[in-house]
Amino acid sequence: MSFKKIGAIVAAAALALSLSACGGGSSTNLQALKIGIKFDQPGLGLNEGGKFTGFDVDVATYIAGKLGTTAEKITFIQAPSAQRETLIDTGQVDLVVATYSITDARKEKVSFAGPYFIAGQDLLIRADDTSITGPDALAGKTLCSVTGSTSAQKVKEKYPDVQLREFGTYSECVGALLAKGVDALTTDDTILAGYAAQAANVGKLKVVGQPFSTENYGVGLKKGNLELCNKVTDAIKAMISDGSWQKFVDANLGPAGYKPGEGNPPTPAACS
Ligand code: GLU
């Protein structure tokens, strides 16, 4: 065999190898992803017997697709507000897509891609309550929120006279509100709209509709993983420009009558 022939065979073998390494269209070597979402927030992240729905679920699935992963390769893991940084830091999840506001304090522990959505903190009250008209009408009232959230933090900083009860999840606060154990639940308007629209709560709960913060939702990931952060940022940009973002908003937040506020869809910031 001539050197030329051997060279051609080696080149062909190398090409075949590199093709199979790239996947070559097959799904056998796509990367598995663990993604932290909320399990109890209708319209955003909801687990109904292993069926995952919501805006964050659709965003996560879209991003996973851009990272070369199919929906079947995603494992959704519950990421309660107070546990998100730890879940990322310990590698229990690769990404968190869970109504997760980008803040300076959190940026010390994790990196964020985004924002991919802008929400605002609001109040959920019982439908027959006419006394709570906004955050300045909360004196003497008992408010419920979730440990480790920006919502609870804001109440402590800005409304120290209000009695705050903290639970681990927002659905626990909804239960307390219905049972008259608290007077209001405070968190992002997106989350509150989802609860108010749930069949069991219609006519019983209402959103006040006076947002008093800006919540920039980001995709949380391991601190300093710039490569992943840049890929997720590109995916978010594509999701907005190809119309998927609007489709996900309409499908998940539309049924609750929620309309994205000013600044939406946002322009994702550069990863740092
Ligand atoms: N977006 C806020 C936060 O990240 C409130 C909602 C939540 O707890 O997920 O803290």
mmCIF file of C-alpha atoms and ligand atoms in Angstrom:
data_model
loop_
_atom_site.group_PDB
_atom_site.id
_atom_site.type_symbol
_atom_site.label_atom_id
_atom_site.label_comp_id
_atom_site.label_asym_id
_atom_site.label_seq_id
_atom_site.Cartn_x
_atom_site.Cartn_y
_atom_site.Cartn_z
ATOM 1 C CA MET A 1 0.000 0.000 0.000
ATOM 2 C CA SER A 2 1.312 3.412 -0.913
ATOM 3 C CA PHE A 3 1.799 6.144 1.653
ATOM 4 C CA LYS A 4 -0.837 8.135 -0.215
ATOM 5 C CA LYS A 5 -3.428 5.395 0.240
ATOM 6 C CA ILE A 6 -2.638 4.947 3.914
ATOM 7 C CA GLY A 7 -2.931 8.692 4.334
ATOM 8 C CA ALA A 8 -6.361 8.677 2.705
ATOM 9 C CA ILE A 9 -7.591 5.834 4.949
ATOM 10 C CA VAL A 10 -6.325 7.587 8.082
ATOM 11 C CA ALA A 11 -8.003 10.821 6.975
ATOM 12 C CA ALA A 12 -11.308 9.021 6.330
ATOM 13 C CA ALA A 13 -11.186 7.305 9.729
ATOM 14 C CA ALA A 14 -10.419 10.577 11.454
ATOM 15 C CA LEU A 15 -13.369 12.230 9.711
ATOM 16 C CA ALA A 16 -15.725 9.413 10.747
ATOM 17 C CA LEU A 17 -14.524 9.729 14.341
ATOM 18 C CA SER A 18 -14.950 13.468 14.464
ATOM 19 C CA LEU A 19 -18.435 13.202 12.922
ATOM 20 C CA SER A 20 -19.581 10.733 15.558
ATOM 21 C CA ALA A 21 -18.069 12.941 18.282
ATOM 22 C CA CYS A 22 -20.175 15.858 17.045
ATOM 23 C CA GLY A 23 -23.303 13.769 17.219
ATOM 24 C CA GLY A 24 -23.794 13.806 13.477
ATOM 25 C CA GLY A 25 -27.508 14.317 14.055
ATOM 26 C CA SER A 26 -27.910 11.376 16.410
ATOM 27 C CA SER A 27 -29.154 11.980 19.947
ATOM 28 C CA THR A 28 -26.932 9.428 21.653
ATOM 29 C CA ASN A 29 -24.259 11.733 22.973
ATOM 30 C CA LEU A 30 -26.275 14.841 23.853
ATOM 31 C CA GLN A 31 -25.528 16.268 27.226
ATOM 32 C CA ALA A 32 -27.869 15.636 30.178
ATOM 33 C CA LEU A 33 -28.891 18.758 32.092
ATOM 34 C CA LYS A 34 -30.186 19.228 35.614
ATOM 35 C CA ILE A 35 -32.309 22.339 35.832
ATOM 36 C CA GLY A 36 -33.734 23.864 38.993
ATOM 37 C CA ILE A 37 -37.268 25.219 38.667
ATOM 38 C CA LYS A 38 -40.161 25.981 40.989
ATOM 39 C CA PHE A 39 -42.636 23.143 41.476
ATOM 40 C CA ASP A 40 -45.583 25.082 42.908
ATOM 41 C CA GLN A 41 -45.923 28.287 40.877
ATOM 42 C CA PRO A 42 -48.685 27.943 38.241
ATOM 43 C CA GLY A 43 -47.825 29.643 34.944
ATOM 44 C CA LEU A 44 -44.093 29.702 35.836
ATOM 45 C CA GLY A 45 -42.883 26.393 37.196
ATOM 46 C CA LEU A 46 -45.372 23.717 38.141
ATOM 47 C CA ASN A 47 -45.001 19.998 38.748
ATOM 48 C CA GLU A 48 -48.247 18.098 38.308
ATOM 49 C CA GLY A 49 -47.369 14.468 38.868
ATOM 50 C CA GLY A 50 -44.160 14.667 36.838
ATOM 51 C CA LYS A 51 -45.636 16.918 34.145
ATOM 52 C CA PHE A 52 -43.763 20.218 34.165
ATOM 53 C CA THR A 53 -45.374 23.379 32.852
ATOM 54 C CA GLY A 54 -44.863 27.131 32.949
ATOM 55 C CA PHE A 55 -42.928 30.001 31.430
ATOM 56 C CA ASP A 56 -39.688 29.044 33.213
ATOM 57 C CA VAL A 57 -40.082 25.433 32.065
ATOM 58 C CA ASP A 58 -40.461 26.582 28.453
ATOM 59 C CA VAL A 59 -37.513 28.981 28.769
ATOM 60 C CA ALA A 60 -35.373 26.226 30.330
ATOM 61 C CA THR A 61 -36.320 23.722 27.632
ATOM 62 C CA TYR A 62 -35.559 26.243 24.873
ATOM 63 C CA ILE A 63 -32.141 27.057 26.362
ATOM 64 C CA ALA A 64 -31.375 23.361 26.805
ATOM 65 C CA GLY A 65 -32.154 22.867 23.110
ATOM 66 C CA LYS A 66 -29.662 25.587 22.168
ATOM 67 C CA LEU A 67 -27.076 23.881 24.397
ATOM 68 C CA GLY A 68 -27.536 20.716 22.381
ATOM 69 C CA THR A 69 -29.839 18.865 24.750
ATOM 70 C CA THR A 70 -33.291 17.444 24.072
ATOM 71 C CA ALA A 71 -36.261 17.717 26.450
ATOM 72 C CA GLU A 72 -35.899 14.042 27.450
ATOM 73 C CA LYS A 73 -32.373 14.693 28.715
ATOM 74 C CA ILE A 74 -33.498 17.376 31.178
ATOM 75 C CA THR A 75 -34.037 16.495 34.814
ATOM 76 C CA PHE A 76 -36.105 19.130 36.571
ATOM 77 C CA ILE A 77 -35.192 19.582 40.209
ATOM 78 C CA GLN A 78 -37.173 21.601 42.749
ATOM 79 C CA ALA A 79 -35.358 24.819 43.592
ATOM 80 C CA PRO A 80 -37.067 26.647 46.480
ATOM 81 C CA SER A 81 -36.061 30.297 46.804
ATOM 82 C CA ALA A 82 -33.663 29.869 49.733
ATOM 83 C CA GLN A 83 -31.841 26.897 48.200
ATOM 84 C CA ARG A 84 -31.008 28.172 44.722
ATOM 85 C CA GLU A 85 -27.447 29.378 45.362
ATOM 86 C CA THR A 86 -26.567 26.165 47.231
ATOM 87 C CA LEU A 87 -28.043 23.936 44.517
ATOM 88 C CA ILE A 88 -25.871 25.693 41.928
ATOM 89 C CA ASP A 89 -22.738 25.901 44.052
ATOM 90 C CA THR A 90 -22.786 22.210 44.973
ATOM 91 C CA GLY A 91 -23.431 21.130 41.387
ATOM 92 C CA GLN A 92 -26.827 19.599 42.173
ATOM 93 C CA VAL A 93 -28.171 21.630 39.245
ATOM 94 C CA ASP A 94 -26.498 23.052 36.132
ATOM 95 C CA LEU A 95 -28.968 25.877 35.688
ATOM 96 C CA VAL A 96 -31.655 27.559 37.759
ATOM 97 C CA VAL A 97 -34.630 28.985 35.871
ATOM 98 C CA ALA A 98 -36.948 29.762 38.775
ATOM 99 C CA THR A 99 -38.276 33.340 38.959
ATOM 100 C CA TYR A 100 -34.717 34.064 40.093
ATOM 101 C CA SER A 101 -33.962 37.780 40.398
ATOM 102 C CA ILE A 102 -30.466 38.974 39.538
ATOM 103 C CA THR A 103 -29.052 40.781 42.582
ATOM 104 C CA ASP A 104 -25.588 41.914 43.634
ATOM 105 C CA ALA A 105 -25.711 39.761 46.770
ATOM 106 C CA ARG A 106 -26.523 36.629 44.758
ATOM 107 C CA LYS A 107 -23.877 37.508 42.174
ATOM 108 C CA GLU A 108 -21.261 36.940 44.874
ATOM 109 C CA LYS A 109 -22.205 33.260 44.914
ATOM 110 C CA VAL A 110 -23.485 32.472 41.398
ATOM 111 C CA SER A 111 -23.341 33.873 37.877
ATOM 112 C CA PHE A 112 -26.405 34.946 35.935
ATOM 113 C CA ALA A 113 -27.314 35.020 32.263
ATOM 114 C CA GLY A 114 -30.077 37.472 31.447
ATOM 115 C CA PRO A 115 -32.353 39.090 32.299
ATOM 116 C CA TYR A 116 -34.924 37.186 30.246
ATOM 117 C CA PHE A 117 -37.960 38.745 31.962
ATOM 118 C CA ILE A 118 -38.821 41.710 34.176
ATOM 119 C CA ALA A 119 -41.463 41.377 36.902
ATOM 120 C CA GLY A 120 -42.434 43.557 39.873
ATOM 121 C CA GLN A 121 -43.256 42.846 43.506
ATOM 122 C CA ASP A 122 -46.951 43.125 44.323
ATOM 123 C CA LEU A 123 -49.537 41.966 46.870
ATOM 124 C CA LEU A 124 -52.111 39.170 46.800
ATOM 125 C CA ILE A 125 -55.068 39.644 49.152
ATOM 126 C CA ARG A 126 -58.486 38.131 49.800
ATOM 127 C CA ALA A 127 -61.047 39.262 47.215
ATOM 128 C CA ASP A 128 -63.290 40.936 49.807
ATOM 129 C CA ASP A 129 -60.473 42.977 51.380
ATOM 130 C CA THR A 130 -60.774 46.694 50.586
ATOM 131 C CA SER A 131 -58.282 47.878 53.215
ATOM 132 C CA ILE A 132 -55.028 46.900 51.469
ATOM 133 C CA THR A 133 -54.619 49.185 48.462
ATOM 134 C CA GLY A 134 -50.824 49.042 48.162
ATOM 135 C CA PRO A 135 -47.629 48.628 50.174
ATOM 136 C CA ASP A 136 -48.274 51.842 52.119
ATOM 137 C CA ALA A 137 -51.547 50.470 53.508
ATOM 138 C CA LEU A 138 -49.951 47.543 55.312
ATOM 139 C CA ALA A 139 -49.526 49.018 58.819
ATOM 140 C CA GLY A 140 -50.731 46.522 61.402
ATOM 141 C CA LYS A 141 -51.213 43.799 58.791
ATOM 142 C CA THR A 142 -49.592 40.379 58.685
ATOM 143 C CA LEU A 143 -47.729 39.653 55.483
ATOM 144 C CA CYS A 144 -46.524 36.322 54.162
ATOM 145 C CA SER A 145 -43.497 35.707 51.963
ATOM 146 C CA VAL A 146 -40.749 33.175 51.370
ATOM 147 C CA THR A 147 -37.387 32.789 53.080
ATOM 148 C CA GLY A 148 -34.444 33.759 50.884
ATOM 149 C CA SER A 149 -36.544 35.796 48.438
ATOM 150 C CA THR A 150 -36.032 39.400 47.428
ATOM 151 C CA SER A 151 -39.706 39.865 48.340
ATOM 152 C CA ALA A 152 -39.158 39.080 52.031
ATOM 153 C CA GLN A 153 -35.952 41.122 52.012
ATOM 154 C CA LYS A 154 -37.731 44.176 50.633
ATOM 155 C CA VAL A 155 -40.444 44.045 53.297
ATOM 156 C CA LYS A 156 -37.825 43.859 56.057
ATOM 157 C CA GLU A 157 -35.897 46.808 54.623
ATOM 158 C CA LYS A 158 -38.699 49.098 53.487
ATOM 159 C CA TYR A 159 -41.688 48.171 55.649
ATOM 160 C CA PRO A 160 -40.215 47.197 59.035
ATOM 161 C CA ASP A 161 -43.502 47.908 60.855
ATOM 162 C CA VAL A 162 -45.295 45.152 58.985
ATOM 163 C CA GLN A 163 -45.451 41.736 60.592
ATOM 164 C CA LEU A 164 -43.755 39.292 58.256
ATOM 165 C CA ARG A 165 -44.258 35.539 58.286
ATOM 166 C CA GLU A 166 -41.863 33.520 56.173
ATOM 167 C CA PHE A 167 -42.524 30.104 54.697
ATOM 168 C CA GLY A 168 -40.430 27.888 52.414
ATOM 169 C CA THR A 169 -42.740 28.179 49.390
ATOM 170 C CA TYR A 170 -45.344 30.608 48.091
ATOM 171 C CA SER A 171 -48.063 27.949 47.926
ATOM 172 C CA GLU A 172 -47.827 27.672 51.724
ATOM 173 C CA CYS A 173 -48.494 31.418 51.899
ATOM 174 C CA VAL A 174 -51.559 31.001 49.651
ATOM 175 C CA GLY A 175 -52.911 28.430 52.113
ATOM 176 C CA ALA A 176 -52.332 30.800 55.025
ATOM 177 C CA LEU A 177 -53.998 33.672 53.152
ATOM 178 C CA LEU A 178 -57.113 31.611 52.361
ATOM 179 C CA ALA A 179 -57.250 30.412 55.984
ATOM 180 C CA LYS A 180 -56.981 34.034 57.207
ATOM 181 C CA GLY A 181 -53.735 33.298 59.010
ATOM 182 C CA VAL A 182 -52.148 36.216 57.145
ATOM 183 C CA ASP A 183 -53.615 39.313 55.456
ATOM 184 C CA ALA A 184 -51.536 39.327 52.287
ATOM 185 C CA LEU A 185 -48.898 37.470 50.323
ATOM 186 C CA THR A 186 -46.128 39.471 48.719
ATOM 187 C CA THR A 187 -43.875 38.443 45.857
ATOM 188 C CA ASP A 188 -43.568 38.968 42.078
ATOM 189 C CA ASP A 189 -46.760 39.898 40.227
ATOM 190 C CA THR A 190 -46.167 37.000 37.798
ATOM 191 C CA ILE A 191 -46.386 34.467 40.615
ATOM 192 C CA LEU A 192 -49.375 36.171 42.251
ATOM 193 C CA ALA A 193 -51.298 36.301 38.953
ATOM 194 C CA GLY A 194 -50.849 32.545 38.608
ATOM 195 C CA TYR A 195 -52.315 31.848 42.041
ATOM 196 C CA ALA A 196 -55.207 34.295 41.599
ATOM 197 C CA ALA A 197 -56.168 32.561 38.338
ATOM 198 C CA GLN A 198 -56.159 29.023 39.787
ATOM 199 C CA ALA A 199 -59.677 27.580 39.580
ATOM 200 C CA ALA A 200 -59.831 26.996 43.353
ATOM 201 C CA ASN A 201 -58.920 30.632 44.096
ATOM 202 C CA VAL A 202 -61.024 32.527 41.551
ATOM 203 C CA GLY A 203 -63.356 34.886 43.420
ATOM 204 C CA LYS A 204 -61.386 34.346 46.635
ATOM 205 C CA LEU A 205 -58.077 36.102 45.944
ATOM 206 C CA LYS A 206 -56.994 39.175 43.986
ATOM 207 C CA VAL A 207 -53.751 40.932 43.035
ATOM 208 C CA VAL A 208 -53.572 44.562 44.241
ATOM 209 C CA GLY A 209 -51.809 45.701 41.050
ATOM 210 C CA GLN A 210 -49.367 48.292 42.447
ATOM 211 C CA PRO A 211 -45.914 46.859 41.689
ATOM 212 C CA PHE A 212 -43.214 48.305 43.956
ATOM 213 C CA SER A 213 -39.946 46.737 42.751
ATOM 214 C CA THR A 214 -38.112 45.649 39.615
ATOM 215 C CA GLU A 215 -37.270 41.954 39.460
ATOM 216 C CA ASN A 216 -34.867 41.006 36.668
ATOM 217 C CA TYR A 217 -35.161 37.263 36.126
ATOM 218 C CA GLY A 218 -31.868 35.591 35.296
ATOM 219 C CA VAL A 219 -30.673 32.065 34.645
ATOM 220 C CA GLY A 220 -28.411 31.117 37.541
ATOM 221 C CA LEU A 221 -25.309 29.005 36.937
ATOM 222 C CA LYS A 222 -21.966 28.134 38.515
ATOM 223 C CA LYS A 223 -20.059 31.268 39.452
ATOM 224 C CA GLY A 224 -17.426 32.150 36.894
ATOM 225 C CA ASN A 225 -18.509 29.671 34.191
ATOM 226 C CA LEU A 226 -18.296 32.289 31.469
ATOM 227 C CA GLU A 227 -18.473 29.773 28.650
ATOM 228 C CA LEU A 228 -21.838 28.435 29.806
ATOM 229 C CA CYS A 229 -23.047 31.927 30.686
ATOM 230 C CA ASN A 230 -22.279 33.195 27.174
ATOM 231 C CA LYS A 231 -24.077 30.251 25.577
ATOM 232 C CA VAL A 232 -27.153 30.768 27.744
ATOM 233 C CA THR A 233 -27.103 34.502 26.964
ATOM 234 C CA ASP A 234 -27.026 33.738 23.222
ATOM 235 C CA ALA A 235 -29.928 31.330 23.700
ATOM 236 C CA ILE A 236 -31.955 33.991 25.527
ATOM 237 C CA LYS A 237 -31.278 36.489 22.730
ATOM 238 C CA ALA A 238 -32.374 33.940 20.100
ATOM 239 C CA MET A 239 -35.498 33.093 22.121
ATOM 240 C CA ILE A 240 -36.510 36.757 22.134
ATOM 241 C CA SER A 241 -35.651 37.489 18.485
ATOM 242 C CA ASP A 242 -37.252 34.369 16.959
ATOM 243 C CA GLY A 243 -40.629 34.962 18.634
ATOM 244 C CA SER A 244 -40.380 32.091 21.142
ATOM 245 C CA TRP A 245 -40.305 34.432 24.139
ATOM 246 C CA GLN A 246 -43.642 35.999 23.138
ATOM 247 C CA LYS A 247 -45.105 32.559 22.454
ATOM 248 C CA PHE A 248 -44.067 31.339 25.937
ATOM 249 C CA VAL A 249 -45.493 34.483 27.561
ATOM 250 C CA ASP A 250 -48.816 34.125 25.746
ATOM 251 C CA ALA A 251 -49.139 30.419 26.495
ATOM 252 C CA ASN A 252 -48.181 30.541 30.177
ATOM 253 C CA LEU A 253 -48.956 34.002 31.532
ATOM 254 C CA GLY A 254 -51.778 34.853 29.109
ATOM 255 C CA PRO A 255 -54.377 32.568 30.721
ATOM 256 C CA ALA A 256 -53.957 34.445 34.031
ATOM 257 C CA GLY A 257 -54.476 37.752 32.207
ATOM 258 C CA TYR A 258 -50.899 38.802 32.979
ATOM 259 C CA LYS A 259 -49.326 41.376 30.668
ATOM 260 C CA PRO A 260 -45.538 41.882 30.836
ATOM 261 C CA GLY A 261 -44.709 45.376 32.099
ATOM 262 C CA GLU A 262 -42.345 48.030 30.861
ATOM 263 C CA GLY A 263 -38.887 46.911 29.762
ATOM 264 C CA ASN A 264 -40.074 43.556 28.403
ATOM 265 C CA PRO A 265 -38.668 41.740 26.618
ATOM 266 C CA PRO A 266 -35.374 42.835 28.189
ATOM 267 C CA THR A 267 -31.940 42.943 26.603
ATOM 268 C CA PRO A 268 -29.665 40.396 28.316
ATOM 269 C CA ALA A 269 -26.532 41.891 29.869
ATOM 270 C CA ALA A 270 -23.002 40.757 29.081
ATOM 271 C CA CYS A 271 -21.715 37.930 31.282
ATOM 272 C CA SER A 272 -19.105 38.953 33.816
HETATM 273 N N1 GLU B 1 -37.945 36.979 42.102
HETATM 274 C C1 GLU B 1 -37.832 36.988 43.538
HETATM 275 C C2 GLU B 1 -36.588 36.279 44.009
HETATM 276 O O1 GLU B 1 -35.812 35.811 43.232
HETATM 277 C C3 GLU B 1 -39.069 36.441 44.221
HETATM 278 C C4 GLU B 1 -39.591 35.151 43.646
HETATM 279 C C5 GLU B 1 -38.897 33.928 44.173
HETATM 280 O O2 GLU B 1 -38.640 33.829 45.381
HETATM 281 O O3 GLU B 1 -38.647 33.035 43.375
HETATM 282 O O4 GLU B 1 -36.333 36.204 45.185
#
